[in-house]
Amino acid sequence: MLKYGLVPKSVFPESYTSSNTDQMIDYINNSILRAALLQIRAAVAEKNETAAARVLKQDVLRDIYRILCFHLGTPPTSVAGWQWRDTEGGFHRLPATVQTPLDFMNEYVLKRKNESTSSHNDDSLLAYDTYIMCIHDPRHEYYKRYTIPYSAVVLDRTNSTTTNDAIYLNLPIQEIKQMSVHMLQDSLPVWFACNVDVQVNHELGLWDAHLYAREELYGISVDKYAMTKAERLQTGMDMGTHVMLFTGVDLVVDDDKDDDNDGLCGEKKKGQKQIASRKWRGENSWG
């Protein structure tokens, strides 16, 4: 974002492939990257230096960029003249000072006053450097920071001391839910990663841990192959395969029968009614 900027969605609209990426990603991964990896390794082994490997790498990146542009479109370099109507029908056009995606980001994302009803009435609509990433990983101690190797999306060459790995604060899931609810109540969406390949119905737009009762169908005890989250992470069953946004949450008064109470009102006391999250609304980049 800081390198290339941002544009309105109508300037760079979705394509068919942006909502159906499987074949494109499969071709890049299996037909290009695997072969390119062998070629780059062979170049290093043959000449015992990296110059030839870097030339090969740049050539591969050019091919991948060409494929991405073919499927997704060429990223726009200008937003000059973009116009829109606000919710009250008022007409607007970008000022002449806003020409590039970086101009647009600086003017409408990083510098503009937050005019929403949020309590975060500061000078930045997106104070990106004040956010932290949290995880729930019961295999490791809570309230400590961890990194995941090779998890950085963009390599930072401006700081030689950086690890280029994303840093996560490990928290109990109840606390992550509490913070997520508070953000949503403050009109702030919540970025999250999850495994979208299990217990999902794309037609209905539902994810639920008990969506399909396969054990009952097959006549197998539910508990026979049950795993804790730590065990699911250990075996690779649970992993982040996709990222989305939480844009809403349905809160209900807990009737004290749900053992998975979120504790959104603090520590639960005997006989005290509590607020719990019943379902969450996710906004998917696939539409």
mmCIF file of C-alpha atoms in Angstrom:
data_model
loop_
_atom_site.group_PDB
_atom_site.id
_atom_site.type_symbol
_atom_site.label_atom_id
_atom_site.label_comp_id
_atom_site.label_asym_id
_atom_site.label_seq_id
_atom_site.Cartn_x
_atom_site.Cartn_y
_atom_site.Cartn_z
ATOM 1 C CA MET A 1 0.000 0.000 0.000
ATOM 2 C CA LEU A 2 2.749 2.449 0.929
ATOM 3 C CA LYS A 3 4.668 1.555 -2.221
ATOM 4 C CA TYR A 4 1.905 1.515 -4.835
ATOM 5 C CA GLY A 5 -1.045 3.323 -3.249
ATOM 6 C CA LEU A 6 -4.776 2.658 -3.467
ATOM 7 C CA VAL A 7 -7.528 3.295 -6.015
ATOM 8 C CA PRO A 8 -11.335 3.308 -5.910
ATOM 9 C CA LYS A 9 -12.788 -0.052 -6.853
ATOM 10 C CA SER A 10 -14.440 1.337 -10.000
ATOM 11 C CA VAL A 11 -11.005 2.375 -11.289
ATOM 12 C CA PHE A 12 -9.727 -1.198 -10.999
ATOM 13 C CA PRO A 13 -12.860 -3.399 -11.084
ATOM 14 C CA GLU A 14 -13.111 -7.101 -10.405
ATOM 15 C CA SER A 15 -12.576 -9.578 -13.227
ATOM 16 C CA TYR A 16 -13.915 -13.092 -13.650
ATOM 17 C CA THR A 17 -10.617 -14.531 -12.445
ATOM 18 C CA SER A 18 -10.424 -12.333 -9.351
ATOM 19 C CA SER A 19 -13.416 -14.292 -8.041
ATOM 20 C CA ASN A 20 -12.248 -17.612 -9.527
ATOM 21 C CA THR A 21 -8.504 -17.780 -8.942
ATOM 22 C CA ASP A 22 -7.951 -21.539 -8.663
ATOM 23 C CA GLN A 23 -6.813 -22.251 -12.222
ATOM 24 C CA MET A 24 -4.611 -19.169 -12.438
ATOM 25 C CA ILE A 25 -2.875 -19.950 -9.131
ATOM 26 C CA ASP A 26 -2.544 -23.621 -10.041
ATOM 27 C CA TYR A 27 -0.816 -22.738 -13.328
ATOM 28 C CA ILE A 28 1.567 -20.288 -11.669
ATOM 29 C CA ASN A 29 2.450 -22.668 -8.833
ATOM 30 C CA ASN A 30 2.727 -25.931 -10.738
ATOM 31 C CA SER A 31 3.694 -24.967 -14.291
ATOM 32 C CA ILE A 32 6.027 -22.049 -13.591
ATOM 33 C CA LEU A 33 7.292 -21.777 -10.023
ATOM 34 C CA ARG A 34 8.303 -25.412 -9.572
ATOM 35 C CA ALA A 35 10.289 -25.480 -12.817
ATOM 36 C CA ALA A 36 11.746 -22.044 -12.127
ATOM 37 C CA LEU A 37 12.904 -23.173 -8.704
ATOM 38 C CA LEU A 38 14.876 -26.039 -10.231
ATOM 39 C CA GLN A 39 16.446 -23.713 -12.827
ATOM 40 C CA ILE A 40 17.463 -21.140 -10.218
ATOM 41 C CA ARG A 41 18.968 -23.779 -7.934
ATOM 42 C CA ALA A 42 20.861 -25.288 -10.876
ATOM 43 C CA ALA A 43 22.235 -21.859 -11.818
ATOM 44 C CA VAL A 44 23.559 -21.306 -8.287
ATOM 45 C CA ALA A 45 25.050 -24.812 -8.103
ATOM 46 C CA GLU A 46 26.736 -24.524 -11.503
ATOM 47 C CA LYS A 47 28.388 -21.106 -11.088
ATOM 48 C CA ASN A 48 28.476 -20.913 -7.295
ATOM 49 C CA GLU A 49 27.212 -17.310 -7.362
ATOM 50 C CA THR A 50 23.862 -15.591 -7.333
ATOM 51 C CA ALA A 51 24.068 -13.197 -10.304
ATOM 52 C CA ALA A 52 22.739 -15.713 -12.831
ATOM 53 C CA ALA A 53 20.049 -16.822 -10.399
ATOM 54 C CA ARG A 54 18.869 -13.232 -9.970
ATOM 55 C CA VAL A 55 18.594 -12.811 -13.742
ATOM 56 C CA LEU A 56 16.454 -15.949 -13.910
ATOM 57 C CA LYS A 57 14.349 -14.735 -10.997
ATOM 58 C CA GLN A 58 13.592 -11.407 -12.685
ATOM 59 C CA ASP A 59 12.620 -13.229 -15.880
ATOM 60 C CA VAL A 60 10.228 -15.479 -13.954
ATOM 61 C CA LEU A 61 8.692 -12.491 -12.163
ATOM 62 C CA ARG A 62 8.080 -10.793 -15.524
ATOM 63 C CA ASP A 63 6.216 -13.874 -16.753
ATOM 64 C CA ILE A 64 4.118 -14.046 -13.583
ATOM 65 C CA TYR A 65 3.322 -10.335 -13.826
ATOM 66 C CA ARG A 66 2.196 -10.857 -17.428
ATOM 67 C CA ILE A 67 -0.128 -13.682 -16.352
ATOM 68 C CA LEU A 68 -1.594 -11.639 -13.491
ATOM 69 C CA CYS A 69 -2.236 -8.675 -15.793
ATOM 70 C CA PHE A 70 -3.863 -10.988 -18.336
ATOM 71 C CA HIS A 71 -6.320 -12.315 -15.739
ATOM 72 C CA LEU A 72 -6.766 -9.384 -13.358
ATOM 73 C CA GLY A 73 -5.971 -6.382 -15.520
ATOM 74 C CA THR A 74 -2.990 -4.033 -15.493
ATOM 75 C CA PRO A 75 -2.843 -2.034 -12.242
ATOM 76 C CA PRO A 76 -3.866 1.570 -12.971
ATOM 77 C CA THR A 77 -1.272 4.305 -12.647
ATOM 78 C CA SER A 78 -3.730 7.212 -12.672
ATOM 79 C CA VAL A 79 -6.960 8.159 -10.905
ATOM 80 C CA ALA A 80 -7.157 11.621 -12.477
ATOM 81 C CA GLY A 81 -10.690 12.819 -13.072
ATOM 82 C CA TRP A 82 -12.406 10.129 -11.020
ATOM 83 C CA GLN A 83 -15.850 11.283 -9.954
ATOM 84 C CA TRP A 84 -18.611 10.048 -7.681
ATOM 85 C CA ARG A 85 -21.841 10.924 -5.911
ATOM 86 C CA ASP A 86 -22.179 10.806 -2.157
ATOM 87 C CA THR A 87 -25.076 9.266 -0.234
ATOM 88 C CA GLU A 88 -27.045 12.509 -0.531
ATOM 89 C CA GLY A 89 -26.613 12.711 -4.292
ATOM 90 C CA GLY A 90 -23.903 15.378 -4.248
ATOM 91 C CA PHE A 91 -21.458 15.314 -7.163
ATOM 92 C CA HIS A 92 -17.698 15.194 -6.541
ATOM 93 C CA ARG A 93 -14.570 15.013 -8.666
ATOM 94 C CA LEU A 94 -11.006 14.420 -7.544
ATOM 95 C CA PRO A 95 -8.999 17.633 -7.318
ATOM 96 C CA ALA A 96 -6.200 18.230 -9.796
ATOM 97 C CA THR A 97 -3.658 17.513 -7.060
ATOM 98 C CA VAL A 98 -4.782 13.870 -6.897
ATOM 99 C CA GLN A 99 -3.355 12.115 -9.951
ATOM 100 C CA THR A 100 -1.831 8.793 -8.887
ATOM 101 C CA PRO A 101 -2.818 5.910 -6.601
ATOM 102 C CA LEU A 102 -0.313 7.218 -4.049
ATOM 103 C CA ASP A 103 -1.931 10.666 -4.215
ATOM 104 C CA PHE A 104 -5.339 9.083 -3.634
ATOM 105 C CA MET A 105 -4.145 7.076 -0.652
ATOM 106 C CA ASN A 106 -2.457 10.048 0.962
ATOM 107 C CA GLU A 107 -5.438 12.354 0.475
ATOM 108 C CA TYR A 108 -8.393 10.080 1.171
ATOM 109 C CA VAL A 109 -7.017 7.347 3.430
ATOM 110 C CA LEU A 110 -4.121 8.626 5.493
ATOM 111 C CA LYS A 111 -4.741 12.365 5.834
ATOM 112 C CA ARG A 112 -8.461 13.035 5.785
ATOM 113 C CA LYS A 113 -10.332 13.656 8.994
ATOM 114 C CA ASN A 114 -12.417 10.759 10.161
ATOM 115 C CA GLU A 115 -15.935 12.067 9.625
ATOM 116 C CA SER A 116 -17.657 8.938 10.900
ATOM 117 C CA THR A 117 -19.360 8.607 14.280
ATOM 118 C CA SER A 118 -16.446 6.548 15.523
ATOM 119 C CA SER A 119 -14.784 7.628 18.741
ATOM 120 C CA HIS A 120 -11.449 7.478 16.898
ATOM 121 C CA ASN A 121 -11.656 11.111 15.798
ATOM 122 C CA ASP A 122 -8.007 11.611 15.006
ATOM 123 C CA ASP A 123 -6.244 12.947 11.944
ATOM 124 C CA SER A 124 -5.925 9.581 10.268
ATOM 125 C CA LEU A 125 -8.730 7.611 8.698
ATOM 126 C CA LEU A 126 -6.463 4.573 8.604
ATOM 127 C CA ALA A 127 -3.799 4.659 11.285
ATOM 128 C CA TYR A 128 -2.265 1.517 9.815
ATOM 129 C CA ASP A 129 0.833 1.679 11.987
ATOM 130 C CA THR A 130 -1.211 1.554 15.209
ATOM 131 C CA TYR A 131 -2.798 -1.836 14.510
ATOM 132 C CA ILE A 132 -1.412 -5.140 15.740
ATOM 133 C CA MET A 133 -2.053 -8.697 14.571
ATOM 134 C CA CYS A 134 -3.339 -11.194 17.114
ATOM 135 C CA ILE A 135 -3.483 -14.959 16.895
ATOM 136 C CA HIS A 136 -4.992 -17.726 18.969
ATOM 137 C CA ASP A 137 -2.509 -20.577 19.136
ATOM 138 C CA PRO A 138 -2.976 -22.709 22.273
ATOM 139 C CA ARG A 139 0.277 -24.541 21.556
ATOM 140 C CA HIS A 140 2.217 -21.531 22.774
ATOM 141 C CA GLU A 141 2.158 -19.275 25.807
ATOM 142 C CA TYR A 142 -0.350 -16.437 25.725
ATOM 143 C CA TYR A 143 0.521 -12.740 25.997
ATOM 144 C CA LYS A 144 3.766 -13.213 24.110
ATOM 145 C CA ARG A 145 4.727 -12.176 20.590
ATOM 146 C CA TYR A 146 5.612 -14.698 17.898
ATOM 147 C CA THR A 147 6.654 -14.655 14.274
ATOM 148 C CA ILE A 148 5.723 -17.076 11.515
ATOM 149 C CA PRO A 149 8.646 -17.723 9.133
ATOM 150 C CA TYR A 150 8.202 -16.284 5.627
ATOM 151 C CA SER A 151 4.866 -14.753 6.574
ATOM 152 C CA ALA A 152 5.641 -11.239 5.327
ATOM 153 C CA VAL A 153 3.645 -10.272 2.252
ATOM 154 C CA VAL A 154 6.145 -7.636 1.107
ATOM 155 C CA LEU A 155 9.897 -7.743 1.660
ATOM 156 C CA ASP A 156 11.096 -4.627 3.468
ATOM 157 C CA ARG A 157 14.532 -3.657 2.179
ATOM 158 C CA THR A 158 14.509 -0.243 3.869
ATOM 159 C CA ASN A 159 15.424 -1.639 7.275
ATOM 160 C CA SER A 160 18.250 -4.155 7.442
ATOM 161 C CA THR A 161 17.321 -5.113 11.008
ATOM 162 C CA THR A 162 13.797 -6.258 10.187
ATOM 163 C CA THR A 163 13.034 -9.957 10.052
ATOM 164 C CA ASN A 164 10.429 -9.400 7.299
ATOM 165 C CA ASP A 165 8.206 -11.793 9.226
ATOM 166 C CA ALA A 166 4.832 -10.688 10.536
ATOM 167 C CA ILE A 167 4.666 -10.330 14.326
ATOM 168 C CA TYR A 168 1.641 -11.713 16.165
ATOM 169 C CA LEU A 169 0.453 -11.340 19.742
ATOM 170 C CA ASN A 170 -0.890 -14.652 21.016
ATOM 171 C CA LEU A 171 -4.115 -14.183 22.999
ATOM 172 C CA PRO A 172 -6.950 -16.356 24.330
ATOM 173 C CA ILE A 173 -9.778 -16.555 21.809
ATOM 174 C CA GLN A 174 -12.236 -14.875 24.200
ATOM 175 C CA GLU A 175 -10.094 -11.754 24.303
ATOM 176 C CA ILE A 176 -9.783 -11.664 20.519
ATOM 177 C CA LYS A 177 -13.565 -11.890 20.264
ATOM 178 C CA GLN A 178 -13.981 -9.107 22.791
ATOM 179 C CA MET A 179 -11.652 -6.792 20.881
ATOM 180 C CA SER A 180 -13.342 -7.674 17.585
ATOM 181 C CA VAL A 181 -16.783 -6.832 18.962
ATOM 182 C CA HIS A 182 -15.557 -3.523 20.348
ATOM 183 C CA MET A 183 -14.023 -2.600 16.991
ATOM 184 C CA LEU A 184 -17.211 -3.458 15.114
ATOM 185 C CA GLN A 185 -19.242 -1.422 17.572
ATOM 186 C CA ASP A 186 -16.847 1.417 16.784
ATOM 187 C CA SER A 187 -17.566 1.080 13.030
ATOM 188 C CA LEU A 188 -14.174 -0.508 12.332
ATOM 189 C CA PRO A 189 -13.980 -3.739 10.286
ATOM 190 C CA VAL A 190 -11.766 -6.559 11.551
ATOM 191 C CA TRP A 191 -9.240 -8.264 9.269
ATOM 192 C CA PHE A 192 -8.941 -11.988 9.926
ATOM 193 C CA ALA A 193 -7.472 -15.143 8.444
ATOM 194 C CA CYS A 194 -9.074 -18.572 8.596
ATOM 195 C CA ASN A 195 -9.313 -21.951 6.911
ATOM 196 C CA VAL A 196 -12.111 -21.596 4.373
ATOM 197 C CA ASP A 197 -11.911 -25.189 3.132
ATOM 198 C CA VAL A 198 -13.798 -26.939 5.958
ATOM 199 C CA GLN A 199 -17.468 -26.904 7.032
ATOM 200 C CA VAL A 200 -18.443 -24.359 4.366
ATOM 201 C CA ASN A 201 -21.440 -23.882 2.101
ATOM 202 C CA HIS A 202 -20.599 -21.340 -0.602
ATOM 203 C CA GLU A 203 -24.147 -21.147 -1.953
ATOM 204 C CA LEU A 204 -25.551 -20.161 1.438
ATOM 205 C CA GLY A 205 -22.471 -18.207 2.467
ATOM 206 C CA LEU A 206 -22.114 -20.128 5.736
ATOM 207 C CA TRP A 207 -19.186 -21.347 7.797
ATOM 208 C CA ASP A 208 -19.989 -23.306 10.917
ATOM 209 C CA ALA A 209 -18.019 -25.935 12.824
ATOM 210 C CA HIS A 210 -21.148 -28.129 12.943
ATOM 211 C CA LEU A 211 -22.546 -27.344 9.495
ATOM 212 C CA TYR A 212 -22.338 -30.951 8.291
ATOM 213 C CA ALA A 213 -23.012 -33.882 10.617
ATOM 214 C CA ARG A 214 -20.755 -36.322 8.786
ATOM 215 C CA GLU A 215 -20.131 -38.495 11.842
ATOM 216 C CA GLU A 216 -23.863 -39.194 12.142
ATOM 217 C CA LEU A 217 -24.039 -39.959 8.423
ATOM 218 C CA TYR A 218 -21.170 -42.480 8.606
ATOM 219 C CA GLY A 219 -22.160 -43.892 11.985
ATOM 220 C CA ILE A 220 -18.911 -42.865 13.647
ATOM 221 C CA SER A 221 -18.666 -41.459 17.152
ATOM 222 C CA VAL A 222 -18.213 -37.700 17.138
ATOM 223 C CA ASP A 223 -15.551 -37.967 19.825
ATOM 224 C CA LYS A 224 -13.553 -40.778 18.214
ATOM 225 C CA TYR A 225 -11.484 -38.517 15.956
ATOM 226 C CA ALA A 226 -12.089 -35.201 17.715
ATOM 227 C CA MET A 227 -9.051 -32.943 18.046
ATOM 228 C CA THR A 228 -8.345 -29.861 20.070
ATOM 229 C CA LYS A 229 -7.372 -26.700 18.230
ATOM 230 C CA ALA A 230 -3.757 -27.250 19.257
ATOM 231 C CA GLU A 231 -3.873 -30.708 17.681
ATOM 232 C CA ARG A 232 -5.529 -29.359 14.538
ATOM 233 C CA LEU A 233 -2.765 -26.787 14.183
ATOM 234 C CA GLN A 234 -0.111 -29.413 14.871
ATOM 235 C CA THR A 235 -1.405 -31.717 12.130
ATOM 236 C CA GLY A 236 -2.023 -28.957 9.597
ATOM 237 C CA MET A 237 -5.785 -29.355 9.619
ATOM 238 C CA ASP A 238 -6.159 -25.765 10.788
ATOM 239 C CA MET A 239 -4.288 -23.075 8.902
ATOM 240 C CA GLY A 240 -4.965 -19.686 7.420
ATOM 241 C CA THR A 241 -5.939 -20.277 3.793
ATOM 242 C CA HIS A 242 -7.793 -17.019 3.135
ATOM 243 C CA VAL A 243 -8.279 -13.563 4.627
ATOM 244 C CA MET A 244 -11.534 -11.633 4.939
ATOM 245 C CA LEU A 245 -13.167 -8.881 7.001
ATOM 246 C CA PHE A 246 -15.602 -9.102 9.861
ATOM 247 C CA THR A 247 -18.130 -6.344 9.210
ATOM 248 C CA GLY A 248 -20.815 -7.303 11.719
ATOM 249 C CA VAL A 249 -21.664 -9.508 14.676
ATOM 250 C CA ASP A 250 -24.954 -10.774 16.094
ATOM 251 C CA LEU A 251 -24.958 -10.423 19.888
ATOM 252 C CA VAL A 252 -27.413 -12.236 22.148
ATOM 253 C CA VAL A 253 -27.962 -12.578 25.887
ATOM 254 C CA ASP A 254 -26.380 -15.835 26.951
ATOM 255 C CA ASP A 255 -28.848 -18.109 28.747
ATOM 256 C CA ASP A 256 -26.037 -19.781 30.710
ATOM 257 C CA LYS A 257 -26.372 -22.963 28.665
ATOM 258 C CA ASP A 258 -23.572 -22.214 26.216
ATOM 259 C CA ASP A 259 -20.184 -23.348 27.449
ATOM 260 C CA ASP A 260 -18.500 -21.294 24.711
ATOM 261 C CA ASN A 261 -19.594 -17.979 26.173
ATOM 262 C CA ASP A 262 -17.551 -15.086 24.862
ATOM 263 C CA GLY A 263 -17.417 -13.248 28.162
ATOM 264 C CA LEU A 264 -18.006 -9.972 26.348
ATOM 265 C CA CYS A 265 -19.039 -8.258 29.571
ATOM 266 C CA GLY A 266 -16.034 -9.373 31.570
ATOM 267 C CA GLU A 267 -15.601 -12.331 33.899
ATOM 268 C CA LYS A 268 -18.725 -14.412 34.104
ATOM 269 C CA LYS A 269 -20.324 -14.690 37.529
ATOM 270 C CA LYS A 270 -22.771 -17.307 38.702
ATOM 271 C CA GLY A 271 -26.327 -16.448 37.720
ATOM 272 C CA GLN A 272 -25.279 -13.381 35.748
ATOM 273 C CA LYS A 273 -26.552 -12.924 32.213
ATOM 274 C CA GLN A 274 -23.839 -12.300 29.685
ATOM 275 C CA ILE A 275 -23.613 -11.104 26.102
ATOM 276 C CA ALA A 276 -22.353 -13.673 23.612
ATOM 277 C CA SER A 277 -21.706 -13.618 19.862
ATOM 278 C CA ARG A 278 -24.077 -15.886 17.963
ATOM 279 C CA LYS A 279 -22.794 -15.323 14.442
ATOM 280 C CA TRP A 280 -20.388 -13.071 12.558
ATOM 281 C CA ARG A 281 -20.769 -11.428 9.163
ATOM 282 C CA GLY A 282 -17.743 -11.807 6.931
ATOM 283 C CA GLU A 283 -17.051 -9.734 3.848
ATOM 284 C CA ASN A 284 -15.241 -11.824 1.283
ATOM 285 C CA SER A 285 -12.937 -10.466 -1.387
ATOM 286 C CA TRP A 286 -14.515 -12.978 -3.768
ATOM 287 C CA GLY A 287 -17.828 -11.126 -3.498
#
